[in-house]
Amino acid sequence: MDWLERTAKLRLWTRSGNRAPHKPLLFLYALGRFQQDADSELRYSAVEKDLKELLTEYGPSNRTTPSYPFHHLVSDGVWEVRTDRGPGSPGSGVRELRAAGAAGRLAPELRAALRREPSLLGRVARVLLDLNFPPSLHTELCEAVGLELEPAETGQLSTGLLPTGELSTGPRQRDRRMRELVLTAYEYQCAFCGYDGRIGAVPVGLEAAHVRWWAFDGPDAVDNGLCLCSLHHKLFDKGVLGIGEDHRILVSQRFVGHSTTARRQVIALAGRPLAGPQPGALPVAAAHRSWHTSQVFHGTPRPVSAV
């Protein structure tokens, strides 16, 4: 049984580029708990709060209850559920899972494979991370679910899904020129704050951010990129920042910051026009902007700030 292929297929049921990280988040959480205690079970009533927080933090705004993946992950062959009455899930309802004392853990075959080959855990986690989240979130997501991986294991995996649904073991076809093209288009300054630091002739702290994530068919193209400083890249991928239809900056009302720095660096950005791209360079395409707003940006935008 190829556990990497089975893991990669968790998100095949999604439609039209919509994010559905519910199963991957539960799977990552279960891997973290397995790493800490290979024999433990996850009682739904005990982990519901943790799973809900993960969905809130790393899922789209149209998130669902953690009871959904707790029940439905069984169908993927990597997870099992039992209740006080015996094997099997009582359903996807919150009340049913709580009342039945439902508890889940990784499927027996997968647990056995992880014991035989400890390095498999890192490879499975990398597939989940790479196919569902941008690289900027991998390290903090591992910390959130309690996974301890080697640095190389939190890097982007050189795999993807073929049209047949099989896992490709060849290199991902990324355009290595994207960073240079995007930074040039935005004249080596953050599109949100204007930061343009260098050490000598080398830009430092500037990154090419995908608007529509690579994991969800976002192309390596200037009209799907922004030059952002490290701070604003992270906040953009976390859904704190977004881009409005008029190419002005959106700031989520969920973001809270009381310091002068937080107000100036984040809250005060609300309503500001993007800096760039330069004339002749393609701006962010409407389709990619719309995807980010619906799938990544959290909640309602703040009104224009007077900070």
CSV table of C-alpha atoms in Angstrom, one decimal, residues 1-10 23-24 26-28 30-31 69 72-81 104-111 114 124 128:
chain,number,residue,atom,x,y,z
A,1,MET,CA,0.0,0.0,0.0
A,2,ASP,CA,1.4,3.4,-1.0
A,3,TRP,CA,0.7,5.7,1.9
A,4,LEU,CA,2.0,8.8,0.1
A,5,GLU,CA,-0.5,8.3,-2.8
A,6,ARG,CA,-3.3,7.6,-0.4
A,7,THR,CA,-2.4,10.8,1.5
A,8,ALA,CA,-2.2,12.9,-1.7
A,9,LYS,CA,-5.7,11.8,-2.7
A,10,LEU,CA,-7.4,13.3,0.4
A,23,LYS,CA,-9.1,16.3,6.6
A,24,PRO,CA,-5.5,17.3,6.1
A,26,LEU,CA,-7.0,16.3,11.3
A,27,PHE,CA,-4.5,14.0,9.7
A,28,LEU,CA,-1.6,16.3,10.6
A,30,ALA,CA,-3.2,12.8,14.4
A,31,LEU,CA,0.4,12.4,13.1
A,69,PRO,CA,-13.4,15.3,9.1
A,72,HIS,CA,-15.3,11.3,7.0
A,73,LEU,CA,-11.6,10.7,7.2
A,74,VAL,CA,-12.4,7.0,7.8
A,75,SER,CA,-13.4,6.7,4.2
A,76,ASP,CA,-9.8,7.5,3.1
A,77,GLY,CA,-8.4,4.4,4.8
A,78,VAL,CA,-6.0,6.3,7.1
A,79,TRP,CA,-8.2,6.8,10.1
A,80,GLU,CA,-10.5,4.7,12.3
A,81,VAL,CA,-13.2,5.6,14.8
A,104,GLY,CA,-10.2,8.1,16.6
A,105,ARG,CA,-6.7,7.3,15.7
A,106,LEU,CA,-4.6,6.4,12.6
A,107,ALA,CA,-5.7,3.2,10.9
A,108,PRO,CA,-4.0,0.0,12.2
A,109,GLU,CA,-2.1,-0.6,8.9
A,110,LEU,CA,-0.8,2.9,8.8
A,111,ARG,CA,0.3,2.7,12.5
A,114,LEU,CA,4.9,4.1,10.7
A,124,VAL,CA,3.4,11.8,4.8
A,128,LEU,CA,-0.1,17.0,3.4
